[in-house]
Structures are given as structure tokens and as C-alpha cells.
Amino acid sequence: LVEALVRAVRSSPDQTIARTQVVVRQHPANTGMDATFGKGDGVFFIPKLGTALSDSRAVDLFADTLEHSIAAVGVNTSGMIDAIIARRPTIALLVPEYRTTQTATEHFRQLLANHALERAESVEAVPEILARLADGDDRTKRAREQFVESFIRPYGLGISAGEKAADEILGM
């Protein structure tokens, strides 16, 4: 799927999109991508293959990469939620082979129900969405902000989630 996505981006008639670097964050449970994939084609892995995302340099690089990205594209929720928290547009790649894992998770259903995601029904649709976002047409910005406020941080952005969880555990 990643290879098909990269081919679609490279084939975009919009040369800005066609030349865009692609950063791949594999799902933590799926680290089997071939280390030779994308070499010399502007494809980068963060964290680097074989590096845990828990490494502080990898976390900083991931955060910096999100900050300077046009958007995140994903099939499952962990990276999508990270991108939304980082205030980046996020494209859900809704392809048949991942429908079950997408609709089986509450987070993904909430993302869709709250309209926090751009929706691409194929890899070929992604470059067009990226071009629109690169031109400043961000149709889900407010919905993403509301999703963070209501679902990710319902007690407020200034309240520490860890402290709130501890309060709940301790019955305070």
C-alpha cells in the first residue's frame, strides 16, 4: 500500500506534490518493510527501520516532521491521532483491505463521525487532496480542533492528562 501511495504521489500532475518527500511511520506492530524501499525516491522512515519510536531523538524528529508536513496519510488510528494532536490535516486512506481494522476501532469511528479526517477512497485520490491542502484549502481544521477538545482532551488542553487520570484512579 505504501509503494502504491508513493507511485500515486510521484505521478501527480502537480509538480509540488510529485516532488514531495514522503515520510513513513510504520505501525509499531508492523516493522517488516524492506529497508531498500524508497531509497533515492524521497521516501524516509521515522523512526528509522529498527529504531523504537520511544527513542527521544526519534520522537523529536517525528514531531518536527509532522510540524513541517502538508498532511498525514494513514490507515489506522495511532499515527492519525498523533497528527491531529499536532494540528496537521490527516487523510484516511479507506481501502477495502483495511476496512475491517478501521471500522473495528472506536477511535477510528470517532474520527470519521466527527469529520476530523479527509477521506481518500483510493491511493490515487491522495495527491489531489494533498494539492488542495498545500494550497491552503483545509476543510477539516475546525473539526480536528473540536475532536482534540472533545475526545482527546475533554477536560481542557491546559489540564494534564496524566494528572487527570491519577485523580480519577484515586477517586478525587
Short mmCIF file of N, CA and C in Angstrom, two decimals:
data_model
loop_
_atom_site.label_atom_id
_atom_site.label_comp_id
_atom_site.label_asym_id
_atom_site.label_seq_id
_atom_site.Cartn_x
_atom_site.Cartn_y
_atom_site.Cartn_z
N LEU A 1 0.82 -1.19 0.00
CA LEU A 1 0.00 0.00 0.00
C LEU A 1 0.87 1.26 0.00
N VAL A 2 1.94 1.26 0.78
CA VAL A 2 2.83 2.42 0.82
C VAL A 2 3.47 2.62 -0.55
N GLU A 3 3.90 1.55 -1.18
CA GLU A 3 4.51 1.68 -2.51
C GLU A 3 3.50 2.26 -3.50
N ALA A 4 2.26 1.81 -3.47
CA ALA A 4 1.22 2.34 -4.37
C ALA A 4 0.97 3.82 -4.08
N LEU A 5 0.98 4.19 -2.82
CA LEU A 5 0.78 5.59 -2.44
C LEU A 5 1.92 6.45 -2.97
N VAL A 6 3.15 5.99 -2.82
CA VAL A 6 4.30 6.75 -3.32
C VAL A 6 4.21 6.89 -4.84
N ARG A 7 3.83 5.83 -5.54
CA ARG A 7 3.67 5.92 -7.00
C ARG A 7 2.61 6.96 -7.37
N ALA A 8 1.51 6.98 -6.64
CA ALA A 8 0.45 7.95 -6.92
C ALA A 8 0.95 9.38 -6.68
N VAL A 9 1.67 9.60 -5.61
CA VAL A 9 2.21 10.94 -5.32
C VAL A 9 3.19 11.34 -6.41
N ARG A 10 4.09 10.46 -6.78
CA ARG A 10 5.09 10.77 -7.81
C ARG A 10 4.44 11.01 -9.18
N SER A 11 3.26 10.47 -9.41
CA SER A 11 2.56 10.64 -10.70
C SER A 11 1.64 11.86 -10.72
N SER A 12 1.60 12.61 -9.65
CA SER A 12 0.71 13.77 -9.58
C SER A 12 1.06 14.78 -10.66
N PRO A 13 0.05 15.36 -11.33
CA PRO A 13 0.33 16.42 -12.30
C PRO A 13 0.82 17.70 -11.62
N ASP A 14 0.54 17.85 -10.33
CA ASP A 14 1.02 18.99 -9.56
C ASP A 14 2.47 18.68 -9.17
N GLN A 15 3.41 19.39 -9.75
CA GLN A 15 4.83 19.07 -9.55
C GLN A 15 5.29 19.30 -8.11
N THR A 16 4.65 20.20 -7.39
CA THR A 16 4.98 20.36 -5.98
C THR A 16 4.67 19.08 -5.23
N ILE A 17 3.53 18.49 -5.51
CA ILE A 17 3.15 17.24 -4.84
C ILE A 17 4.01 16.10 -5.35
N ALA A 18 4.26 16.04 -6.64
CA ALA A 18 5.06 14.94 -7.21
C ALA A 18 6.46 14.90 -6.61
N ARG A 19 6.99 16.06 -6.21
CA ARG A 19 8.35 16.11 -5.64
C ARG A 19 8.36 16.08 -4.11
N THR A 20 7.19 15.97 -3.50
CA THR A 20 7.08 15.98 -2.04
C THR A 20 7.78 14.78 -1.43
N GLN A 21 8.51 15.03 -0.35
CA GLN A 21 9.09 13.92 0.40
C GLN A 21 7.97 13.16 1.08
N VAL A 22 8.12 11.86 1.14
CA VAL A 22 7.14 11.00 1.81
C VAL A 22 7.83 10.41 3.03
N VAL A 23 7.21 10.61 4.19
CA VAL A 23 7.75 10.06 5.43
C VAL A 23 6.82 8.95 5.87
N VAL A 24 7.39 7.79 6.14
CA VAL A 24 6.61 6.62 6.52
C VAL A 24 6.84 6.36 8.01
N ARG A 25 5.74 6.30 8.74
CA ARG A 25 5.80 5.85 10.13
C ARG A 25 5.03 4.54 10.16
N GLN A 26 5.76 3.46 10.22
CA GLN A 26 5.11 2.16 10.26
C GLN A 26 4.36 2.00 11.57
N HIS A 27 3.30 1.24 11.50
CA HIS A 27 2.60 0.88 12.74
C HIS A 27 3.59 0.12 13.60
N PRO A 28 3.63 0.39 14.91
CA PRO A 28 4.62 -0.29 15.77
C PRO A 28 4.59 -1.81 15.68
N ALA A 29 3.45 -2.39 15.36
CA ALA A 29 3.36 -3.86 15.26
C ALA A 29 3.74 -4.36 13.88
N ASN A 30 4.04 -3.47 12.94
CA ASN A 30 4.34 -3.86 11.57
C ASN A 30 5.65 -3.24 11.15
N THR A 31 6.74 -3.89 11.48
CA THR A 31 8.06 -3.32 11.18
C THR A 31 8.78 -4.12 10.10
N GLY A 32 8.05 -4.80 9.25
CA GLY A 32 8.68 -5.68 8.29
C GLY A 32 8.94 -5.09 6.92
N MET A 33 8.79 -3.77 6.74
CA MET A 33 9.00 -3.20 5.42
C MET A 33 10.47 -3.33 5.02
N ASP A 34 10.70 -3.65 3.79
CA ASP A 34 12.04 -3.83 3.25
C ASP A 34 12.85 -2.53 3.39
N ALA A 35 14.03 -2.63 3.95
CA ALA A 35 14.88 -1.45 4.18
C ALA A 35 15.33 -0.79 2.89
N THR A 36 15.20 -1.45 1.75
CA THR A 36 15.61 -0.84 0.48
C THR A 36 14.48 -0.06 -0.17
N PHE A 37 13.26 -0.18 0.37
CA PHE A 37 12.13 0.52 -0.22
C PHE A 37 12.35 2.02 -0.20
N GLY A 38 12.11 2.67 -1.35
CA GLY A 38 12.12 4.12 -1.43
C GLY A 38 13.49 4.77 -1.46
N LYS A 39 14.55 4.00 -1.43
CA LYS A 39 15.89 4.59 -1.45
C LYS A 39 16.04 5.47 -2.69
N GLY A 40 16.42 6.72 -2.48
CA GLY A 40 16.64 7.63 -3.60
C GLY A 40 15.36 8.21 -4.19
N ASP A 41 14.22 7.93 -3.58
CA ASP A 41 12.96 8.43 -4.12
C ASP A 41 12.28 9.41 -3.16
N GLY A 42 13.04 9.97 -2.24
CA GLY A 42 12.45 10.92 -1.31
C GLY A 42 11.51 10.27 -0.30
N VAL A 43 11.76 9.01 0.01
CA VAL A 43 10.95 8.29 1.00
C VAL A 43 11.83 8.04 2.22
N PHE A 44 11.32 8.43 3.38
CA PHE A 44 12.07 8.31 4.62
C PHE A 44 11.22 7.60 5.66
N PHE A 45 11.88 6.87 6.53
CA PHE A 45 11.20 6.17 7.62
C PHE A 45 11.51 6.86 8.94
N ILE A 46 10.47 7.18 9.70
CA ILE A 46 10.64 7.76 11.02
C ILE A 46 9.74 6.99 11.97
N PRO A 47 10.31 6.32 12.94
CA PRO A 47 11.74 6.22 13.16
C PRO A 47 12.39 5.36 12.08
N LYS A 48 13.71 5.48 11.98
CA LYS A 48 14.42 4.65 11.01
C LYS A 48 14.09 3.19 11.29
N LEU A 49 14.10 2.39 10.24
CA LEU A 49 13.79 0.97 10.40
C LEU A 49 14.65 0.37 11.50
N GLY A 50 14.03 -0.33 12.42
CA GLY A 50 14.74 -0.97 13.51
C GLY A 50 14.92 -0.09 14.74
N THR A 51 14.45 1.16 14.69
CA THR A 51 14.56 2.08 15.82
C THR A 51 13.21 2.22 16.49
N ALA A 52 13.18 2.16 17.78
CA ALA A 52 11.92 2.31 18.51
C ALA A 52 11.52 3.78 18.54
N LEU A 53 10.22 4.04 18.41
CA LEU A 53 9.74 5.42 18.48
C LEU A 53 9.91 5.99 19.88
N SER A 54 10.20 5.15 20.86
CA SER A 54 10.40 5.64 22.22
C SER A 54 11.74 6.33 22.40
N ASP A 55 12.65 6.16 21.46
CA ASP A 55 13.93 6.86 21.50
C ASP A 55 13.65 8.36 21.40
N SER A 56 14.18 9.18 22.31
CA SER A 56 13.82 10.60 22.38
C SER A 56 14.17 11.35 21.10
N ARG A 57 15.26 10.99 20.45
CA ARG A 57 15.59 11.67 19.18
C ARG A 57 14.58 11.31 18.10
N ALA A 58 14.13 10.06 18.09
CA ALA A 58 13.12 9.65 17.11
C ALA A 58 11.80 10.38 17.35
N VAL A 59 11.43 10.57 18.62
CA VAL A 59 10.20 11.28 18.95
C VAL A 59 10.31 12.73 18.49
N ASP A 60 11.44 13.38 18.77
CA ASP A 60 11.64 14.77 18.36
C ASP A 60 11.61 14.91 16.84
N LEU A 61 12.24 13.98 16.14
CA LEU A 61 12.24 14.02 14.68
C LEU A 61 10.83 13.81 14.14
N PHE A 62 10.10 12.89 14.72
CA PHE A 62 8.72 12.65 14.30
C PHE A 62 7.87 13.90 14.50
N ALA A 63 7.98 14.54 15.65
CA ALA A 63 7.21 15.75 15.92
C ALA A 63 7.59 16.87 14.96
N ASP A 64 8.88 17.03 14.70
CA ASP A 64 9.34 18.06 13.77
C ASP A 64 8.84 17.78 12.35
N THR A 65 8.86 16.51 11.98
CA THR A 65 8.38 16.13 10.66
C THR A 65 6.90 16.45 10.51
N LEU A 66 6.11 16.13 11.52
CA LEU A 66 4.68 16.47 11.47
C LEU A 66 4.49 17.97 11.34
N GLU A 67 5.24 18.74 12.10
CA GLU A 67 5.08 20.19 12.08
C GLU A 67 5.30 20.76 10.68
N HIS A 68 6.19 20.18 9.92
CA HIS A 68 6.54 20.71 8.60
C HIS A 68 5.89 19.95 7.45
N SER A 69 4.89 19.16 7.76
CA SER A 69 4.25 18.35 6.72
C SER A 69 3.02 19.06 6.14
N ILE A 70 2.65 18.65 4.93
CA ILE A 70 1.39 19.09 4.35
C ILE A 70 0.26 18.39 5.08
N ALA A 71 0.42 17.08 5.28
CA ALA A 71 -0.63 16.27 5.91
C ALA A 71 -0.05 14.92 6.28
N ALA A 72 -0.82 14.20 7.08
CA ALA A 72 -0.52 12.81 7.37
C ALA A 72 -1.54 11.96 6.60
N VAL A 73 -1.09 10.82 6.13
CA VAL A 73 -1.98 9.86 5.47
C VAL A 73 -1.88 8.57 6.25
N GLY A 74 -3.02 7.99 6.59
CA GLY A 74 -2.97 6.78 7.40
C GLY A 74 -4.09 5.83 7.12
N VAL A 75 -3.92 4.61 7.63
CA VAL A 75 -4.97 3.60 7.54
C VAL A 75 -5.47 3.21 8.93
N ASN A 76 -4.64 3.37 9.95
CA ASN A 76 -5.03 3.06 11.32
C ASN A 76 -4.81 4.27 12.20
N THR A 77 -5.32 4.24 13.40
CA THR A 77 -5.51 5.47 14.15
C THR A 77 -4.31 6.03 14.89
N SER A 78 -3.32 5.26 15.29
CA SER A 78 -2.30 5.81 16.18
C SER A 78 -1.58 7.00 15.55
N GLY A 79 -1.08 6.85 14.35
CA GLY A 79 -0.40 7.96 13.68
C GLY A 79 -1.34 9.09 13.33
N MET A 80 -2.59 8.75 12.99
CA MET A 80 -3.57 9.77 12.65
C MET A 80 -3.87 10.65 13.86
N ILE A 81 -4.04 10.05 15.00
CA ILE A 81 -4.32 10.83 16.20
C ILE A 81 -3.11 11.67 16.58
N ASP A 82 -1.90 11.12 16.44
CA ASP A 82 -0.70 11.92 16.68
C ASP A 82 -0.69 13.15 15.78
N ALA A 83 -1.02 12.97 14.51
CA ALA A 83 -1.02 14.09 13.57
C ALA A 83 -2.10 15.11 13.91
N ILE A 84 -3.26 14.65 14.29
CA ILE A 84 -4.35 15.57 14.64
C ILE A 84 -3.99 16.36 15.89
N ILE A 85 -3.39 15.71 16.87
CA ILE A 85 -2.95 16.42 18.07
C ILE A 85 -1.91 17.49 17.69
N ALA A 86 -1.08 17.17 16.70
CA ALA A 86 -0.06 18.11 16.22
C ALA A 86 -0.66 19.16 15.27
N ARG A 87 -1.99 19.15 15.13
CA ARG A 87 -2.72 20.13 14.32
C ARG A 87 -2.44 20.02 12.82
N ARG A 88 -2.19 18.81 12.36
CA ARG A 88 -1.93 18.59 10.94
C ARG A 88 -3.14 17.96 10.28
N PRO A 89 -3.45 18.38 9.05
CA PRO A 89 -4.50 17.69 8.31
C PRO A 89 -4.16 16.21 8.20
N THR A 90 -5.18 15.38 8.22
CA THR A 90 -4.97 13.94 8.21
C THR A 90 -5.92 13.29 7.22
N ILE A 91 -5.35 12.47 6.36
CA ILE A 91 -6.11 11.80 5.31
C ILE A 91 -6.26 10.34 5.67
N ALA A 92 -7.50 9.88 5.74
CA ALA A 92 -7.77 8.46 5.97
C ALA A 92 -7.82 7.77 4.62
N LEU A 93 -6.95 6.81 4.44
CA LEU A 93 -6.94 6.01 3.21
C LEU A 93 -7.89 4.85 3.42
N LEU A 94 -9.08 4.96 2.85
CA LEU A 94 -10.16 4.00 3.07
C LEU A 94 -10.18 2.97 1.94
N VAL A 95 -9.29 2.02 2.03
CA VAL A 95 -9.20 0.99 1.01
C VAL A 95 -9.75 -0.32 1.56
N PRO A 96 -10.34 -1.15 0.70
CA PRO A 96 -11.03 -2.35 1.17
C PRO A 96 -10.23 -3.26 2.09
N GLU A 97 -8.94 -3.43 1.83
CA GLU A 97 -8.17 -4.38 2.63
C GLU A 97 -7.99 -3.96 4.09
N TYR A 98 -8.28 -2.70 4.41
CA TYR A 98 -8.14 -2.24 5.80
C TYR A 98 -9.46 -1.83 6.43
N ARG A 99 -10.56 -1.97 5.73
CA ARG A 99 -11.86 -1.54 6.25
C ARG A 99 -12.18 -2.17 7.60
N THR A 100 -11.91 -3.46 7.75
CA THR A 100 -12.25 -4.15 8.99
C THR A 100 -11.47 -3.57 10.16
N THR A 101 -10.17 -3.37 10.01
CA THR A 101 -9.38 -2.84 11.13
C THR A 101 -9.74 -1.39 11.40
N GLN A 102 -10.18 -0.67 10.39
CA GLN A 102 -10.58 0.72 10.61
C GLN A 102 -11.91 0.79 11.36
N THR A 103 -12.91 0.12 10.86
CA THR A 103 -14.24 0.23 11.47
C THR A 103 -14.35 -0.55 12.78
N ALA A 104 -13.38 -1.41 13.07
CA ALA A 104 -13.42 -2.19 14.31
C ALA A 104 -12.92 -1.39 15.51
N THR A 105 -12.35 -0.22 15.28
CA THR A 105 -11.80 0.54 16.40
C THR A 105 -12.67 1.76 16.70
N GLU A 106 -12.89 1.98 17.98
CA GLU A 106 -13.70 3.12 18.41
C GLU A 106 -13.07 4.45 18.01
N HIS A 107 -11.74 4.54 18.14
CA HIS A 107 -11.07 5.79 17.77
C HIS A 107 -11.33 6.14 16.31
N PHE A 108 -11.22 5.15 15.44
CA PHE A 108 -11.41 5.43 14.01
C PHE A 108 -12.85 5.85 13.74
N ARG A 109 -13.79 5.15 14.34
CA ARG A 109 -15.20 5.53 14.16
C ARG A 109 -15.45 6.94 14.66
N GLN A 110 -14.81 7.32 15.77
CA GLN A 110 -14.97 8.67 16.30
C GLN A 110 -14.35 9.71 15.36
N LEU A 111 -13.19 9.40 14.80
CA LEU A 111 -12.56 10.31 13.85
C LEU A 111 -13.48 10.57 12.65
N LEU A 112 -14.07 9.51 12.13
CA LEU A 112 -14.98 9.66 10.99
C LEU A 112 -16.25 10.40 11.39
N ALA A 113 -16.85 10.01 12.51
CA ALA A 113 -18.11 10.62 12.95
C ALA A 113 -17.94 12.11 13.23
N ASN A 114 -16.77 12.50 13.66
CA ASN A 114 -16.50 13.91 13.97
C ASN A 114 -15.94 14.68 12.78
N HIS A 115 -15.85 14.03 11.63
CA HIS A 115 -15.37 14.67 10.39
C HIS A 115 -13.98 15.27 10.54
N ALA A 116 -13.16 14.63 11.37
CA ALA A 116 -11.81 15.12 11.64
C ALA A 116 -10.81 14.67 10.58
N LEU A 117 -11.24 13.82 9.66
CA LEU A 117 -10.34 13.27 8.65
C LEU A 117 -10.77 13.67 7.25
N GLU A 118 -9.79 13.91 6.40
CA GLU A 118 -10.04 13.93 4.96
C GLU A 118 -10.21 12.46 4.57
N ARG A 119 -11.03 12.18 3.58
CA ARG A 119 -11.28 10.79 3.19
C ARG A 119 -10.81 10.55 1.76
N ALA A 120 -9.95 9.55 1.60
CA ALA A 120 -9.48 9.14 0.27
C ALA A 120 -9.91 7.70 0.06
N GLU A 121 -10.69 7.47 -0.97
CA GLU A 121 -11.19 6.11 -1.25
C GLU A 121 -10.18 5.28 -2.04
N SER A 122 -9.06 5.88 -2.43
CA SER A 122 -8.01 5.16 -3.16
C SER A 122 -6.70 5.93 -3.02
N VAL A 123 -5.58 5.27 -3.30
CA VAL A 123 -4.30 5.97 -3.26
C VAL A 123 -4.25 7.07 -4.31
N GLU A 124 -4.96 6.87 -5.42
CA GLU A 124 -4.96 7.86 -6.49
C GLU A 124 -5.64 9.17 -6.08
N ALA A 125 -6.51 9.11 -5.08
CA ALA A 125 -7.19 10.32 -4.60
C ALA A 125 -6.31 11.16 -3.68
N VAL A 126 -5.28 10.58 -3.12
CA VAL A 126 -4.46 11.28 -2.13
C VAL A 126 -3.73 12.49 -2.71
N PRO A 127 -3.07 12.39 -3.87
CA PRO A 127 -2.35 13.58 -4.38
C PRO A 127 -3.26 14.79 -4.60
N GLU A 128 -4.47 14.58 -5.03
CA GLU A 128 -5.40 15.70 -5.23
C GLU A 128 -5.73 16.37 -3.89
N ILE A 129 -5.94 15.58 -2.87
CA ILE A 129 -6.21 16.13 -1.54
C ILE A 129 -4.97 16.87 -1.03
N LEU A 130 -3.80 16.29 -1.22
CA LEU A 130 -2.56 16.95 -0.80
C LEU A 130 -2.39 18.30 -1.50
N ALA A 131 -2.67 18.35 -2.80
CA ALA A 131 -2.54 19.60 -3.56
C ALA A 131 -3.49 20.66 -3.00
N ARG A 132 -4.71 20.26 -2.70
CA ARG A 132 -5.69 21.20 -2.13
C ARG A 132 -5.20 21.71 -0.78
N LEU A 133 -4.69 20.81 0.06
CA LEU A 133 -4.19 21.21 1.37
C LEU A 133 -2.97 22.12 1.24
N ALA A 134 -2.07 21.81 0.31
CA ALA A 134 -0.88 22.63 0.09
C ALA A 134 -1.27 24.04 -0.37
N ASP A 135 -2.42 24.16 -1.04
CA ASP A 135 -2.92 25.47 -1.47
C ASP A 135 -3.67 26.19 -0.37
N GLY A 136 -3.75 25.59 0.82
CA GLY A 136 -4.38 26.25 1.96
C GLY A 136 -5.86 25.93 2.15
N ASP A 137 -6.39 25.00 1.37
CA ASP A 137 -7.81 24.63 1.48
C ASP A 137 -7.94 23.45 2.45
N ASP A 138 -8.00 23.78 3.74
CA ASP A 138 -8.05 22.79 4.82
C ASP A 138 -9.48 22.72 5.35
N ARG A 139 -10.25 21.77 4.85
CA ARG A 139 -11.67 21.69 5.14
C ARG A 139 -12.00 21.05 6.49
N THR A 140 -11.03 20.40 7.11
CA THR A 140 -11.32 19.70 8.37
C THR A 140 -10.65 20.34 9.59
N LYS A 141 -10.08 21.51 9.41
CA LYS A 141 -9.31 22.14 10.50
C LYS A 141 -10.15 22.30 11.77
N ARG A 142 -11.30 22.90 11.68
CA ARG A 142 -12.12 23.13 12.88
C ARG A 142 -12.59 21.80 13.48
N ALA A 143 -12.95 20.85 12.63
CA ALA A 143 -13.39 19.54 13.14
C ALA A 143 -12.26 18.84 13.88
N ARG A 144 -11.02 18.96 13.39
CA ARG A 144 -9.88 18.36 14.10
C ARG A 144 -9.69 19.02 15.45
N GLU A 145 -9.78 20.35 15.49
CA GLU A 145 -9.63 21.06 16.76
C GLU A 145 -10.71 20.63 17.75
N GLN A 146 -11.93 20.51 17.26
CA GLN A 146 -13.03 20.08 18.14
C GLN A 146 -12.84 18.65 18.60
N PHE A 147 -12.29 17.78 17.74
CA PHE A 147 -12.03 16.40 18.12
C PHE A 147 -11.03 16.34 19.26
N VAL A 148 -9.96 17.13 19.16
CA VAL A 148 -8.96 17.16 20.23
C VAL A 148 -9.61 17.66 21.52
N GLU A 149 -10.40 18.72 21.42
CA GLU A 149 -11.02 19.31 22.60
C GLU A 149 -12.07 18.40 23.25
N SER A 150 -12.80 17.66 22.43
CA SER A 150 -13.89 16.85 22.99
C SER A 150 -13.53 15.40 23.24
N PHE A 151 -12.63 14.83 22.44
CA PHE A 151 -12.34 13.40 22.56
C PHE A 151 -10.97 13.13 23.17
N ILE A 152 -9.96 13.85 22.73
CA ILE A 152 -8.60 13.61 23.22
C ILE A 152 -8.36 14.28 24.56
N ARG A 153 -8.78 15.53 24.69
CA ARG A 153 -8.55 16.30 25.92
C ARG A 153 -9.86 16.91 26.42
N PRO A 154 -10.84 16.09 26.79
CA PRO A 154 -12.16 16.62 27.16
C PRO A 154 -12.17 17.49 28.42
N TYR A 155 -11.14 17.41 29.23
CA TYR A 155 -11.08 18.24 30.44
C TYR A 155 -10.34 19.55 30.20
N GLY A 156 -9.91 19.76 28.96
CA GLY A 156 -9.23 21.01 28.60
C GLY A 156 -7.79 20.77 28.21
N LEU A 157 -7.33 21.61 27.31
CA LEU A 157 -5.96 21.48 26.81
C LEU A 157 -4.93 21.82 27.88
N GLY A 158 -5.31 22.63 28.87
CA GLY A 158 -4.39 23.02 29.91
C GLY A 158 -4.32 22.06 31.09
N ILE A 159 -5.15 21.02 31.05
CA ILE A 159 -5.18 20.04 32.13
C ILE A 159 -4.30 18.85 31.74
N SER A 160 -3.38 18.49 32.61
CA SER A 160 -2.51 17.35 32.35
C SER A 160 -3.34 16.06 32.31
N ALA A 161 -3.25 15.33 31.20
CA ALA A 161 -3.99 14.07 31.09
C ALA A 161 -3.52 13.08 32.15
N GLY A 162 -2.23 13.05 32.43
CA GLY A 162 -1.70 12.16 33.45
C GLY A 162 -2.23 12.49 34.84
N GLU A 163 -2.27 13.78 35.15
CA GLU A 163 -2.79 14.19 36.46
C GLU A 163 -4.29 13.89 36.56
N LYS A 164 -5.03 14.10 35.48
CA LYS A 164 -6.46 13.82 35.49
C LYS A 164 -6.70 12.32 35.67
N ALA A 165 -5.92 11.49 34.99
CA ALA A 165 -6.06 10.04 35.14
C ALA A 165 -5.73 9.62 36.58
N ALA A 166 -4.69 10.21 37.15
CA ALA A 166 -4.35 9.89 38.53
C ALA A 166 -5.47 10.29 39.49
N ASP A 167 -6.06 11.47 39.25
CA ASP A 167 -7.18 11.91 40.08
C ASP A 167 -8.34 10.93 40.00
N GLU A 168 -8.65 10.46 38.80
CA GLU A 168 -9.74 9.50 38.61
C GLU A 168 -9.45 8.18 39.32
N ILE A 169 -8.21 7.72 39.21
CA ILE A 169 -7.81 6.47 39.85
C ILE A 169 -7.93 6.59 41.36
N LEU A 170 -7.51 7.73 41.88
CA LEU A 170 -7.53 7.95 43.32
C LEU A 170 -8.90 8.39 43.83
N GLY A 171 -9.86 8.58 42.91
CA GLY A 171 -11.20 8.94 43.29
C GLY A 171 -11.36 10.37 43.73
N MET A 172 -10.53 11.24 43.20
CA MET A 172 -10.59 12.66 43.62
C MET A 172 -11.55 13.44 42.78
#
